[in-house]
Amino acid sequence: MSCVIVVGSQWGDEGKGKIVDLLTEHAEVVVRFQGGNNAGHTLVVNREQFIFHLIPSGILHSEKKCLIGNGVVVDLEVLLQEVTALRERGVSLSPANLAISERAHLILPYHKHLDLSREAAKGKNSIGTTGRGIGPCYEDKVSRVGVRMVDLLDREVFQEKVRENLKEKNFIFEQFFKVAPIDPEAIFQTFLPLADFFRPYVANVSLLIDEAIRDGKNVLFEGAQGTHLDVDHGTYPYVTSSNPVAGSVCAGAGLGPNKIQAVVGLVKAYTTRVGGGPFTAELTDDTGLLLREKGGEYGATTGRPRRCGWLDTVVLRDSARLNGLTHLALTKLDVLSGLKTIKICTSYACAARDLHQMPALLKDLERCRPVYEEMEGWTDSLQGIRRFEDLPPAAQKYVRRIEELVQVPVGIISVGPGREETLTMGNPFQE
Ligand code: GDP
Ligand code: IMO
Ligand code: MG
């Protein structure tokens, strides 16, 4: 039995979906533990693309169990769309292979309305959220007025909670934001049928994980977002409202830390970020545009263009520490092919200081300038390469240098979006 966690080491979109799908081969259970449908995880299998927002990326392996943990905030309308779309594509989906925690909090229409109203009011100072209601839903959870999956299953409890919450929310909508209020009856009309549909999927996910562990099965935990979007450890306030770090698995899925064997940190071979916030190694020149076009760097959830920059090992060293990374999975190495030289950010110059960790104060971080080391690029395409030794020597050197700077071994290298376009140098479930 092994439990392995996959987390994003940068600002999200590192390729977690692809690597989770790949590692699912070695696991019996795949679990989402935080975030919601702000996530967009892409898999390409047999040239077919799938994008998952809530359903764990192991779902294409029909015999495996996919679980949505209590730490996830669930938009049931989106989940229903995802289930329906997958079924239409021939993926079998039933309570036999998908379960949702009874304790997971629900994203309701007033959360989205609040998210969008706030962002609009902030104007140029907006966070650039995905507008999916993530922050307001987590706020309600912590304020102890949230509505959980189990509350929805009891018609009376659900209606009472929604009515009570709307008293305060509608006051804010009408009086502060000067926008339309939300009618509770419209929510009941949408959500009571959803309760009937999802009732058989609701379970005690912590118990299911415990049973799997006791049966000697391997469990894979799928992080969403990335370490530097973490509400505690990220570039606050330009972060999401959950904890994408590995430690959050225990609270967000319901198991103890002594069950975890390995933590795989997803690293894109360069850096991207969607939305606002500091980004020290950002490239606003032609190279940045080239990375965006070549890497197809457009959001899988919102379609927004992603900001691009060189690989930043200050970001990665923080991630290695914050997550206890045991392995790195390096993705999109192919995107760098053809560049004459490649830069790696090794530290930050900040008011005559050389920083090796990211400063907590936003103003300090905004003042930081990247200190780069330059490496030789490679011209050959990486298409078809499946062994480390077959990579061009300059690409091998790039990988080795990352390992040196981050002090974590690279266990997986991805050279294309397809499941098979991968070099694996070990199995995190076996080490
Ligand atoms: P996630 O949110 O971490 O799962 O990542 P996204 O799915 O949002 O973004 C990653 C994008 O890169 C997707 O379009 C993937 O299909 C694609 N991708 C993943 N690995 C590779 C790779 O090694 N090379 C290339 N070219 N694309 C990749
Ligand atoms: P995956 O799982 C990249 C970003 C948003 C915004 C900030 C807050 O696909 O890697 P939120 O809607 O969460 O309140 O927005 O976080 N963000 C992501 N960026 N990948 C993601 O998920 C993200 N989820 C949220 O763009 O800057
Ligand atoms: Mg994504």
Short mmCIF file of C-alpha atoms and ligand atoms in Angstrom, two decimals, residues 12-16 38-42 299-301 306, ligand 3:
data_model
loop_
_atom_site.label_atom_id
_atom_site.label_comp_id
_atom_site.label_asym_id
_atom_site.label_seq_id
_atom_site.Cartn_x
_atom_site.Cartn_y
_atom_site.Cartn_z
CA GLY A 12 -1.07 25.97 -11.56
CA ASP A 13 -1.43 24.45 -15.04
CA GLU A 14 1.81 22.50 -14.74
CA GLY A 15 0.26 19.39 -16.32
CA LYS A 16 -1.15 17.72 -13.19
CA ASN A 38 -11.40 26.75 -10.87
CA ALA A 39 -9.17 23.81 -11.87
CA GLY A 40 -8.87 22.72 -15.48
CA HIS A 41 -6.92 19.50 -15.88
CA THR A 42 -6.23 18.33 -19.41
CA GLY A 299 -6.42 28.69 -19.63
CA ALA A 300 -8.19 25.30 -19.62
CA THR A 301 -10.98 26.83 -17.50
CA ARG A 306 -1.39 32.71 -19.57
MG MG B 3 -5.15 23.83 -15.39
#
